[in-house]
Short mmCIF file of C-alpha atoms in Angstrom, two decimals:
data_model
loop_
_atom_site.label_atom_id
_atom_site.label_comp_id
_atom_site.label_asym_id
_atom_site.label_seq_id
_atom_site.Cartn_x
_atom_site.Cartn_y
_atom_site.Cartn_z
CA THR P 1 0.00 0.00 0.00
CA SER P 2 1.30 3.44 -0.88
CA PRO P 3 1.97 6.05 1.84
CA ARG P 4 -0.79 8.20 0.35
CA ALA P 5 -3.32 5.39 0.84
CA ILE P 6 -2.29 5.05 4.48
CA ASN P 7 -2.60 8.80 5.04
CA ASN P 8 -6.19 8.67 3.76
CA LEU P 9 -7.27 5.73 5.93
CA VAL P 10 -10.93 6.12 7.00
CA LEU P 11 -12.06 4.61 10.32
CA GLN P 12 -15.74 3.87 9.75
CA GLY P 13 -17.93 4.20 12.85
CA CYS P 14 -15.27 5.94 14.96
CA SER P 15 -16.38 9.27 16.39
CA SER P 16 -13.78 11.98 16.96
CA ILE P 17 -14.54 12.09 20.71
CA GLY P 18 -14.32 8.32 21.10
CA LEU P 19 -11.08 8.14 19.10
CA ARG P 20 -9.50 10.97 21.08
CA LEU P 21 -10.27 9.30 24.42
CA VAL P 22 -8.99 5.90 23.24
CA LEU P 23 -5.76 7.54 22.06
CA GLU P 24 -5.54 9.18 25.47
CA TYR P 25 -5.55 5.70 27.01
CA LEU P 26 -2.88 4.41 24.60
CA TYR P 27 -0.56 7.27 25.60
CA THR P 28 -1.33 7.52 29.34
CA ALA P 29 -2.97 4.18 30.33
CA ASN P 30 -5.86 6.30 31.64
CA VAL P 31 -9.17 7.20 30.06
CA THR P 32 -11.70 9.84 31.13
CA LEU P 33 -15.24 8.47 30.91
CA SER P 34 -18.71 9.88 31.46
CA LEU P 35 -22.21 8.63 30.61
CA ASP P 36 -22.19 11.04 27.65
CA THR P 37 -18.97 9.62 26.16
CA VAL P 38 -18.74 5.98 27.25
CA GLU P 39 -20.84 4.67 24.34
CA GLU P 40 -18.53 6.33 21.78
CA VAL P 41 -15.39 5.08 23.56
CA LEU P 42 -16.89 1.59 23.73
CA SER P 43 -17.62 1.62 19.99
CA VAL P 44 -14.09 2.72 19.08
CA SER P 45 -12.46 0.21 21.44
CA LYS P 46 -14.39 -2.64 19.80
CA ILE P 47 -13.66 -1.44 16.26
CA LEU P 48 -9.93 -1.10 17.03
CA HIS P 49 -9.87 -4.31 19.14
CA ILE P 50 -8.56 -2.78 22.36
CA PRO P 51 -10.03 -5.09 25.04
CA GLN P 52 -8.44 -3.16 27.93
CA VAL P 53 -10.53 -0.07 27.08
CA THR P 54 -13.65 -2.17 26.53
CA LYS P 55 -13.18 -3.67 29.99
CA LEU P 56 -12.79 -0.20 31.54
CA CYS P 57 -15.99 0.96 29.83
CA VAL P 58 -17.95 -2.03 31.11
CA GLN P 59 -16.65 -1.49 34.63
CA PHE P 60 -17.58 2.20 34.42
CA LEU P 61 -21.13 1.35 33.33
CA ASN P 62 -21.51 -1.16 36.15
CA ASP P 63 -20.39 1.49 38.66
CA GLN P 64 -22.85 4.05 37.30
CA ILE P 65 -25.98 1.96 37.78
CA SER P 66 -28.63 3.81 39.77
CA VAL P 67 -32.36 4.47 39.58
CA GLN P 68 -31.63 7.74 37.75
CA ASN P 69 -29.15 6.20 35.27
CA TYR P 70 -30.79 2.80 34.87
CA LYS P 71 -32.40 3.41 31.49
CA GLN P 72 -29.32 4.99 29.91
CA VAL P 73 -27.04 2.21 31.15
CA CYS P 74 -29.45 -0.47 29.87
CA LYS P 75 -29.67 1.22 26.48
CA ILE P 76 -25.88 1.23 26.06
CA ALA P 77 -25.64 -2.34 27.34
CA ALA P 78 -28.29 -3.48 24.84
CA LEU P 79 -26.52 -1.75 21.93
CA HIS P 80 -23.25 -3.49 22.72
CA GLY P 81 -24.54 -6.85 23.91
CA LEU P 82 -23.41 -6.42 27.53
CA GLU P 83 -25.67 -9.04 29.07
CA GLU P 84 -23.97 -9.05 32.47
CA THR P 85 -24.36 -5.28 32.77
CA LYS P 86 -28.06 -5.57 31.92
CA LYS P 87 -28.55 -8.28 34.56
CA LEU P 88 -26.67 -6.23 37.15
CA ALA P 89 -28.73 -3.12 36.33
CA ASN P 90 -32.01 -5.02 36.64
CA LYS P 91 -30.93 -6.57 39.94
CA TYR P 92 -29.80 -3.20 41.32
CA LEU P 93 -33.00 -1.44 40.25
CA VAL P 94 -35.20 -4.00 41.96
CA GLU P 95 -33.15 -3.93 45.17
CA ASP P 96 -32.96 -0.13 45.19
CA VAL P 97 -36.66 0.40 44.50
CA LEU P 98 -37.74 -2.06 47.20
CA LEU P 99 -36.09 0.17 49.83
CA LEU P 100 -38.03 3.32 48.84
CA ASN P 101 -40.76 4.67 51.11
CA PHE P 102 -44.23 5.48 49.77
CA GLU P 103 -43.51 9.16 48.98
CA GLU P 104 -40.30 8.23 47.15
CA MET P 105 -42.07 5.50 45.18
CA ARG P 106 -44.86 7.88 44.19
CA ALA P 107 -42.32 10.47 43.06
CA LEU P 108 -40.50 7.83 41.02
CA LEU P 109 -43.70 6.94 39.13
CA ASP P 110 -44.34 10.64 38.44
CA SER P 111 -40.84 11.32 37.14
CA LEU P 112 -40.14 12.34 33.53
CA PRO P 113 -38.60 10.59 31.82
CA PRO P 114 -39.49 7.39 33.71
CA PRO P 115 -36.69 5.14 35.02
CA VAL P 116 -37.73 2.21 32.78
CA GLU P 117 -38.64 2.03 29.12
CA SER P 118 -42.25 0.82 29.20
CA GLU P 119 -45.43 1.32 31.19
CA LEU P 120 -45.62 -2.43 31.74
CA ALA P 121 -42.16 -2.36 33.35
CA LEU P 122 -43.33 0.48 35.62
CA PHE P 123 -46.37 -1.59 36.61
CA GLN P 124 -44.25 -4.67 37.35
CA MET P 125 -41.83 -2.57 39.37
CA SER P 126 -44.77 -1.16 41.39
CA VAL P 127 -46.13 -4.68 42.01
CA LEU P 128 -42.71 -5.80 43.31
CA TRP P 129 -42.63 -2.82 45.69
CA LEU P 130 -46.13 -3.55 46.99
CA GLU P 131 -45.49 -7.27 47.39
CA HIS P 132 -42.22 -6.68 49.25
CA ASP P 133 -44.18 -5.62 52.36
CA ARG P 134 -47.72 -6.57 51.45
CA GLU P 135 -49.23 -6.02 54.88
CA THR P 136 -48.01 -2.42 55.15
CA ARG P 137 -47.87 -1.32 51.53
CA MET P 138 -50.99 -2.77 49.87
CA GLN P 139 -53.05 0.20 51.14
CA TYR P 140 -51.08 2.35 48.66
CA ALA P 141 -51.97 0.24 45.61
CA PRO P 142 -54.84 2.47 44.35
CA ASP P 143 -52.74 5.65 44.69
CA LEU P 144 -49.77 4.15 42.85
CA MET P 145 -51.90 2.57 40.11
CA LYS P 146 -53.56 5.94 39.37
CA ARG P 147 -50.13 7.24 38.41
CA LEU P 148 -49.68 4.62 35.70
CA ARG P 149 -50.92 5.04 32.15
CA PHE P 150 -52.44 1.64 31.49
CA ALA P 151 -53.57 2.69 28.01
CA LEU P 152 -49.88 2.66 27.04
CA ILE P 153 -49.79 -1.10 27.66
CA PRO P 154 -50.86 -3.16 24.61
CA ALA P 155 -54.19 -4.97 25.06
CA PRO P 156 -52.74 -8.54 25.06
CA GLU P 157 -50.32 -7.61 27.85
CA LEU P 158 -53.14 -5.99 29.85
CA VAL P 159 -54.91 -9.35 29.82
CA GLU P 160 -51.89 -11.58 30.37
CA ARG P 161 -49.74 -9.55 32.77
CA VAL P 162 -51.92 -6.91 34.44
CA GLN P 163 -55.29 -8.58 34.87
CA SER P 164 -53.54 -11.62 36.36
CA VAL P 165 -52.40 -9.58 39.39
CA ASP P 166 -54.89 -10.15 42.21
CA PHE P 167 -55.41 -6.58 43.48
CA MET P 168 -56.11 -5.38 39.93
CA ARG P 169 -59.20 -7.63 40.01
CA THR P 170 -60.30 -7.07 43.61
CA ASP P 171 -59.63 -3.41 44.43
CA PRO P 172 -62.48 -1.20 43.01
CA VAL P 173 -60.15 1.66 41.97
CA CYS P 174 -57.70 -0.69 40.26
CA GLN P 175 -60.58 -2.58 38.63
CA LYS P 176 -61.85 0.64 37.04
CA LEU P 177 -58.39 1.63 35.82
CA LEU P 178 -58.05 -1.75 34.11
CA LEU P 179 -61.54 -1.58 32.61
CA ASP P 180 -60.92 1.96 31.28
CA ALA P 181 -57.72 0.77 29.60
CA MET P 182 -59.51 -2.22 28.03
CA ASN P 183 -62.29 0.03 26.70
CA TYR P 184 -59.69 2.44 25.39
CA HIS P 185 -58.19 -0.24 23.17
CA LEU P 186 -61.65 -1.24 21.90
CA MET P 187 -62.33 2.28 20.53
CA PRO P 188 -59.29 3.35 18.45
CA PHE P 189 -61.04 6.34 16.86
CA ARG P 190 -61.69 7.93 20.23
CA GLN P 191 -58.29 7.39 21.76
CA HIS P 192 -56.05 10.04 23.22
CA CYS P 193 -52.29 9.72 23.13
CA ARG P 194 -50.55 10.32 26.47
CA ILE P 195 -46.81 9.74 26.44
CA ARG P 196 -44.38 9.71 29.34
CA SER P 197 -42.21 12.47 27.99
CA ASN P 198 -42.36 16.25 27.82
CA LYS P 199 -40.09 17.03 24.89
CA LYS P 200 -41.54 17.89 21.50
CA MET P 201 -39.58 16.75 18.48
CA LEU P 202 -39.54 17.76 14.83
CA LEU P 203 -40.86 15.15 12.38
CA LEU P 204 -40.56 15.03 8.59
CA VAL P 205 -43.05 12.91 6.64
CA GLY P 206 -42.70 11.71 3.04
CA GLY P 207 -41.64 14.02 0.20
CA LEU P 208 -40.48 13.77 -3.39
CA PRO P 209 -36.77 13.03 -4.06
CA PRO P 210 -34.94 14.00 -7.25
CA GLY P 211 -34.39 11.53 -10.07
CA PRO P 212 -36.19 10.08 -13.07
CA ASP P 213 -38.28 7.60 -11.04
CA ARG P 214 -39.79 10.38 -8.91
CA LEU P 215 -41.36 7.92 -6.50
CA PRO P 216 -42.26 9.74 -3.25
CA SER P 217 -40.74 8.71 0.06
CA ASN P 218 -42.59 6.64 2.66
CA LEU P 219 -40.24 7.54 5.52
CA VAL P 220 -41.12 9.34 8.73
CA GLN P 221 -37.96 10.93 10.14
CA TYR P 222 -37.31 12.76 13.39
CA TYR P 223 -34.58 15.17 14.42
CA ASP P 224 -32.45 13.99 17.35
CA ASP P 225 -31.43 17.29 18.92
CA GLU P 226 -28.84 15.65 21.16
CA LYS P 227 -27.05 13.81 18.34
CA LYS P 228 -27.73 16.63 15.83
CA THR P 229 -28.93 14.19 13.21
CA TRP P 230 -32.11 13.02 11.47
CA LYS P 231 -33.19 9.45 12.17
CA ILE P 232 -35.87 7.19 10.73
CA LEU P 233 -38.83 6.83 13.08
CA THR P 234 -41.11 4.60 11.05
CA ILE P 235 -42.47 3.85 7.57
CA MET P 236 -45.84 5.02 6.23
CA PRO P 237 -48.28 2.51 4.75
CA TYR P 238 -47.78 4.22 1.37
CA ASN P 239 -45.50 6.65 -0.47
CA SER P 240 -46.60 10.27 -0.48
CA ALA P 241 -45.61 13.83 -1.40
CA HIS P 242 -47.51 17.13 -1.47
CA HIS P 243 -49.68 15.76 1.33
CA CYS P 244 -50.58 17.27 4.70
CA VAL P 245 -49.81 16.20 8.26
CA VAL P 246 -51.77 17.31 11.32
CA GLU P 247 -51.04 16.60 14.99
CA VAL P 248 -54.08 15.82 17.14
CA GLU P 249 -53.46 15.04 20.81
CA ASN P 250 -50.06 13.68 19.80
CA PHE P 251 -51.43 11.40 17.08
CA LEU P 252 -50.09 12.02 13.58
CA PHE P 253 -52.75 12.34 10.86
CA VAL P 254 -51.43 12.00 7.28
CA LEU P 255 -53.89 13.16 4.62
CA GLY P 256 -53.97 13.01 0.82
CA GLY P 257 -51.01 13.84 -1.38
CA GLU P 258 -49.83 11.84 -4.37
CA ASP P 259 -48.15 8.44 -4.53
CA GLN P 260 -46.53 9.24 -7.89
CA TRP P 261 -45.49 12.59 -9.30
CA ASN P 262 -47.75 14.02 -12.00
CA PRO P 263 -48.18 17.75 -12.71
CA ASN P 264 -51.86 17.24 -13.56
CA GLY P 265 -52.75 15.59 -10.25
CA LYS P 266 -53.39 12.23 -11.91
CA HIS P 267 -52.05 10.32 -8.89
CA SER P 268 -53.63 12.41 -6.12
CA THR P 269 -55.09 10.35 -3.27
CA ASN P 270 -57.81 10.70 -0.64
CA PHE P 271 -56.06 8.47 1.90
CA VAL P 272 -56.17 9.32 5.61
CA SER P 273 -53.96 7.44 8.09
CA ARG P 274 -53.24 7.94 11.77
CA TYR P 275 -49.92 7.12 13.42
CA ASP P 276 -49.64 6.26 17.12
CA PRO P 277 -46.09 6.94 18.38
CA ARG P 278 -46.67 4.91 21.56
CA PHE P 279 -47.02 1.62 19.71
CA ASN P 280 -45.37 2.61 16.42
CA SER P 281 -48.59 1.64 14.62
CA TRP P 282 -50.88 2.95 11.86
CA ILE P 283 -54.63 2.74 11.33
CA GLN P 284 -56.62 3.75 8.25
CA LEU P 285 -59.40 6.33 8.71
CA PRO P 286 -62.30 7.16 6.38
CA PRO P 287 -60.93 8.72 3.19
CA MET P 288 -61.62 12.29 2.16
CA GLN P 289 -64.51 12.69 -0.25
CA GLU P 290 -62.17 14.08 -2.92
CA ARG P 291 -58.64 13.21 -3.94
CA ARG P 292 -56.33 16.14 -3.34
CA ALA P 293 -52.65 17.10 -3.35
CA SER P 294 -50.92 20.46 -2.78
CA PHE P 295 -53.67 21.52 -0.36
CA TYR P 296 -53.83 22.72 3.25
CA ALA P 297 -55.06 20.79 6.30
CA CYS P 298 -55.41 21.79 9.93
CA ARG P 299 -57.18 21.06 13.17
CA LEU P 300 -59.72 23.36 14.82
CA ASP P 301 -61.35 22.15 18.04
CA LYS P 302 -62.80 18.68 17.33
CA HIS P 303 -62.49 18.88 13.56
CA LEU P 304 -59.94 18.55 10.77
CA TYR P 305 -60.29 20.80 7.71
CA VAL P 306 -58.85 20.15 4.24
CA ILE P 307 -58.86 23.09 1.85
CA GLY P 308 -58.42 23.33 -1.91
CA GLY P 309 -55.64 21.50 -3.74
CA ARG P 310 -55.53 19.74 -7.08
CA ASN P 311 -56.46 16.39 -8.61
CA GLU P 312 -57.13 14.98 -12.07
CA THR P 313 -60.12 17.33 -12.47
CA GLY P 314 -58.00 20.47 -11.94
CA TYR P 315 -57.77 23.05 -9.14
CA LEU P 316 -60.16 22.64 -6.20
CA SER P 317 -62.18 25.16 -4.20
CA SER P 318 -63.92 22.54 -2.06
CA VAL P 319 -63.41 22.35 1.71
CA GLU P 320 -64.05 19.21 3.76
CA CYS P 321 -64.48 18.87 7.50
CA TYR P 322 -63.75 15.68 9.47
CA ASN P 323 -65.42 15.18 12.84
CA LEU P 324 -62.91 13.54 15.18
CA GLU P 325 -65.70 12.18 17.40
CA THR P 326 -68.09 10.77 14.78
CA ASN P 327 -65.32 9.73 12.36
CA GLU P 328 -67.17 11.30 9.39
CA TRP P 329 -66.42 13.78 6.59
CA ARG P 330 -68.73 16.52 5.32
CA TYR P 331 -68.44 19.53 3.04
CA VAL P 332 -68.43 23.11 4.35
CA SER P 333 -68.29 26.44 2.51
CA SER P 334 -65.90 26.37 -0.45
CA LEU P 335 -63.04 28.75 -1.09
CA PRO P 336 -64.09 31.80 -3.11
CA GLN P 337 -61.68 30.64 -5.84
CA PRO P 338 -60.06 27.29 -6.74
CA LEU P 339 -56.51 27.16 -5.33
CA ALA P 340 -53.56 24.78 -5.15
CA ALA P 341 -50.04 25.08 -3.72
CA HIS P 342 -51.28 27.64 -1.19
CA ALA P 343 -50.22 27.85 2.46
CA GLY P 344 -52.34 28.04 5.59
CA ALA P 345 -52.30 28.62 9.32
CA VAL P 346 -54.69 28.72 12.28
CA HIS P 347 -54.93 31.79 14.51
CA ASN P 348 -57.51 32.67 17.17
CA GLY P 349 -59.99 30.06 15.99
CA LYS P 350 -59.84 31.04 12.32
CA ILE P 351 -58.10 29.58 9.28
CA TYR P 352 -55.94 31.77 7.03
CA ILE P 353 -55.05 30.79 3.45
CA SER P 354 -52.37 32.70 1.55
CA GLY P 355 -51.09 32.72 -2.02
CA GLY P 356 -51.13 29.66 -4.23
CA VAL P 357 -51.91 29.01 -7.88
CA HIS P 358 -55.30 29.84 -9.40
CA ASN P 359 -55.90 28.45 -12.88
CA GLY P 360 -52.18 28.58 -13.64
CA GLU P 361 -51.62 32.08 -12.21
CA TYR P 362 -49.64 32.81 -9.04
CA VAL P 363 -51.65 34.99 -6.63
CA PRO P 364 -50.98 37.12 -3.51
CA TRP P 365 -54.44 36.57 -1.98
CA LEU P 366 -55.23 36.10 1.69
CA TYR P 367 -58.50 34.52 2.81
CA CYS P 368 -59.84 33.99 6.31
CA TYR P 369 -62.37 31.27 7.25
CA ASP P 370 -64.69 31.53 10.26
CA PRO P 371 -65.81 27.98 11.15
CA VAL P 372 -68.61 29.20 13.43
CA MET P 373 -70.23 31.28 10.69
CA ASP P 374 -68.99 28.98 7.90
CA VAL P 375 -67.94 31.96 5.77
CA TRP P 376 -64.80 33.10 3.95
CA ALA P 377 -63.57 36.71 3.96
CA ARG P 378 -60.96 38.33 1.71
CA LYS P 379 -58.15 40.05 3.60
CA GLN P 380 -55.22 42.25 2.59
CA ASP P 381 -53.09 40.73 -0.19
CA MET P 382 -49.46 39.82 0.42
CA ASN P 383 -46.87 42.15 -1.07
CA THR P 384 -45.59 39.32 -3.26
CA LYS P 385 -47.28 36.67 -5.36
CA ARG P 386 -46.07 33.29 -4.19
CA ALA P 387 -46.97 29.59 -4.16
CA ILE P 388 -45.55 26.35 -2.74
CA HIS P 389 -44.58 28.46 0.28
CA THR P 390 -45.22 28.22 4.03
CA LEU P 391 -47.34 30.15 6.51
CA ALA P 392 -46.48 29.91 10.21
CA VAL P 393 -47.94 31.53 13.34
CA MET P 394 -45.81 32.95 16.14
CA ASN P 395 -46.61 35.63 18.71
CA ASP P 396 -49.95 36.60 17.09
CA ARG P 397 -48.30 37.14 13.71
CA LEU P 398 -48.41 35.12 10.49
CA TYR P 399 -45.14 34.63 8.60
CA ALA P 400 -45.15 33.89 4.86
CA ILE P 401 -41.82 32.29 3.95
CA GLY P 402 -40.32 30.74 0.84
CA GLY P 403 -42.08 29.62 -2.31
CA ASN P 404 -41.67 30.96 -5.83
CA HIS P 405 -43.49 32.95 -8.49
CA LEU P 406 -43.44 33.19 -12.27
CA LYS P 407 -41.74 35.87 -14.30
CA GLY P 408 -42.57 35.14 -17.88
CA PHE P 409 -41.89 31.42 -18.17
CA SER P 410 -39.25 31.35 -15.41
CA HIS P 411 -39.72 30.32 -11.80
CA LEU P 412 -38.06 32.70 -9.35
CA ASP P 413 -37.44 31.99 -5.67
CA VAL P 414 -39.25 34.40 -3.34
CA MET P 415 -36.60 35.54 -0.88
CA LEU P 416 -38.68 38.11 1.01
CA VAL P 417 -40.23 37.14 4.34
CA GLU P 418 -43.57 38.80 5.05
CA CYS P 419 -45.31 39.23 8.40
CA TYR P 420 -49.09 39.68 8.77
CA ASP P 421 -50.88 41.36 11.68
CA PRO P 422 -54.44 39.92 11.86
CA LYS P 423 -55.67 42.78 14.05
CA GLY P 424 -54.53 45.50 11.66
CA ASP P 425 -55.02 43.38 8.51
CA GLN P 426 -51.57 44.50 7.32
CA TRP P 427 -48.51 42.84 5.79
CA ASN P 428 -44.94 44.00 6.41
CA ILE P 429 -41.77 42.89 4.64
CA LEU P 430 -39.09 41.90 7.15
CA GLN P 431 -35.51 43.06 6.89
CA THR P 432 -34.07 39.55 7.00
CA PRO P 433 -34.75 37.51 3.83
CA ILE P 434 -34.70 33.72 3.77
CA LEU P 435 -31.21 32.15 3.69
CA GLU P 436 -31.84 30.48 0.33
CA GLY P 437 -34.74 29.75 -1.99
CA ARG P 438 -37.11 27.06 -0.72
CA SER P 439 -40.22 25.90 -2.57
CA GLY P 440 -42.29 23.13 -1.02
CA PRO P 441 -40.36 22.63 2.22
CA GLY P 442 -41.83 21.01 5.30
CA CYS P 443 -42.63 23.67 7.90
CA ALA P 444 -43.23 23.52 11.65
CA VAL P 445 -42.95 25.77 14.69
CA LEU P 446 -40.92 24.53 17.65
CA ASP P 447 -40.12 26.63 20.72
CA ASP P 448 -39.15 30.09 19.47
CA SER P 449 -38.33 29.24 15.83
CA ILE P 450 -39.91 28.37 12.48
CA TYR P 451 -38.27 25.35 10.83
CA LEU P 452 -38.10 24.68 7.09
CA VAL P 453 -36.93 21.21 6.02
CA GLY P 454 -36.02 20.23 2.48
CA GLY P 455 -37.68 21.93 -0.49
CA TYR P 456 -36.49 22.96 -3.92
CA SER P 457 -34.29 25.94 -4.82
CA TRP P 458 -35.01 27.31 -8.30
CA SER P 459 -31.90 29.49 -8.29
CA MET P 460 -29.69 26.50 -7.49
CA GLY P 461 -31.75 24.01 -9.50
CA ALA P 462 -31.49 21.59 -6.58
CA TYR P 463 -33.58 19.63 -4.09
CA LYS P 464 -32.55 20.38 -0.50
CA SER P 465 -31.78 18.03 2.38
CA SER P 466 -30.87 20.66 4.96
CA THR P 467 -32.95 22.33 7.67
CA ILE P 468 -33.02 26.08 8.23
CA CYS P 469 -34.81 27.90 11.02
CA TYR P 470 -35.93 31.46 11.61
CA CYS P 471 -36.23 33.09 15.03
CA PRO P 472 -38.67 36.05 14.73
CA GLU P 473 -37.64 37.50 18.08
CA LYS P 474 -33.99 37.76 17.02
CA GLY P 475 -34.70 38.23 13.31
CA THR P 476 -32.02 35.64 12.46
CA TRP P 477 -31.68 32.55 10.28
CA THR P 478 -29.57 29.51 11.19
CA GLU P 479 -28.94 26.12 9.62
CA LEU P 480 -29.23 22.95 11.69
CA GLU P 481 -26.50 20.34 11.78
CA GLY P 482 -27.40 17.11 10.01
CA ASP P 483 -29.33 16.47 6.80
CA VAL P 484 -32.43 14.35 6.18
CA ALA P 485 -31.97 10.91 4.56
CA GLU P 486 -32.24 12.34 1.03
CA PRO P 487 -33.10 15.67 -0.64
CA LEU P 488 -36.88 16.15 -0.74
CA ALA P 489 -39.52 18.56 -2.01
CA GLY P 490 -43.14 18.44 -0.93
CA PRO P 491 -42.64 16.74 2.47
CA ALA P 492 -44.69 17.69 5.51
CA CYS P 493 -43.46 18.69 8.95
CA VAL P 494 -45.04 18.55 12.39
CA THR P 495 -43.98 18.48 16.04
CA VAL P 496 -45.02 15.67 18.40
CA ILE P 497 -43.93 14.22 21.72
CA LEU P 498 -42.16 10.91 21.19
CA PRO P 499 -41.60 8.23 23.83
CA SER P 500 -38.35 8.60 25.75
CA CYS P 501 -37.29 5.35 24.10
CA VAL P 502 -38.05 6.11 20.45
CA PRO P 503 -39.12 2.98 18.52
CA TYR P 504 -37.37 4.11 15.38
CA ASN P 505 -37.07 1.76 12.46
CA LYS P 506 -33.50 0.46 12.22
#
């Protein structure tokens, strides 16, 4: 092998932090470990076949086992096949929990994130604590069981592992909790989605990649803020782009779109699916009454609304309303004009629709829908015609970002960011333009920023895989570390709370 080849040696799977700490050991016979770095050091030591470092990592993990660190230690042990560490952690957790008093046990069940990875494990841990001193502790069973979310336990395990516990059948409070959970699983359309976590995460759903095949993606990806990377969460039941995604009580509703690219809407769909992040599962809901792509969908109170779009018949003005309680679709007042590739947002109980394409012409229109009166009203036009853009709400303002418009026969990126004040019915152009042209990105609001993922840049002639975010308070744009799995246009974005142990598809 030539010296040049050696100089360009690539160590696959070795992080810079892990490699630096392993080299530290090779030079000093000491290594500095923490729970944040031990997994990376362990990976590098196994790749480079340095058993002394591997042994130190395992010993460190064993020493770190506690109620607080249990889940993190078990996760690392599972990734690296450390069976003895897993057994030791389980043994320690049981012994440690059994010594807690009632107040400490109650606090443990209320903690976020929980010390174990499933609600069933929490239940079994609670049963062990109660059984350890049955005479004294059984009086606390109803109080502790109220703190568990039995609906998070799959129905078969409720029958086999929960119902089989005696006090769950004999205590009236526990009986009702079990019955409520059983009934919950029998009525999937009326479920709520409570997750033992408090951190919202950014999700990207579907989208159209570049290339001659132009088959939309079926991936659902999430952004891991700690690792600064996008990961695959799950796979949709079908491929889709130019669809809509709506979050309802932490369920993910995916509506319409197209399963193949066609400029005339030939492959538009009326599919509606709901994703449950607790069980990593999908169910099919009643389809929309019309096929539609490049439309807008949102939730208002107990209803979903789908507005405009396109299909094989052309541009649509129709608006459909889905009742979340009765599981039925109906028509409501149509848009004043057929529109596709428009953007929308909800503010103060009303739906705003901006821009879009009307019979082949890009428009600057703004409409407002009042669901109580079932009427549309024309509002002040945007300063710029635009379509395939985004509309986001923050601090009682609507922000129109991205998209493009036509000049002659050429598509031009819209770089201006506009802000709308609903009270004054007035648009203002902001001083800070978008970082780069983005048509058809996924858009979501998280914390104090508006996120745009993917999209197409007409000036660059390229599909995008990066994520940019705008902070209205600071008036600044930044780009996130880490790209999505492939460049995409026409994806959809949403924020949801995922379980602390994400069941992502490997």
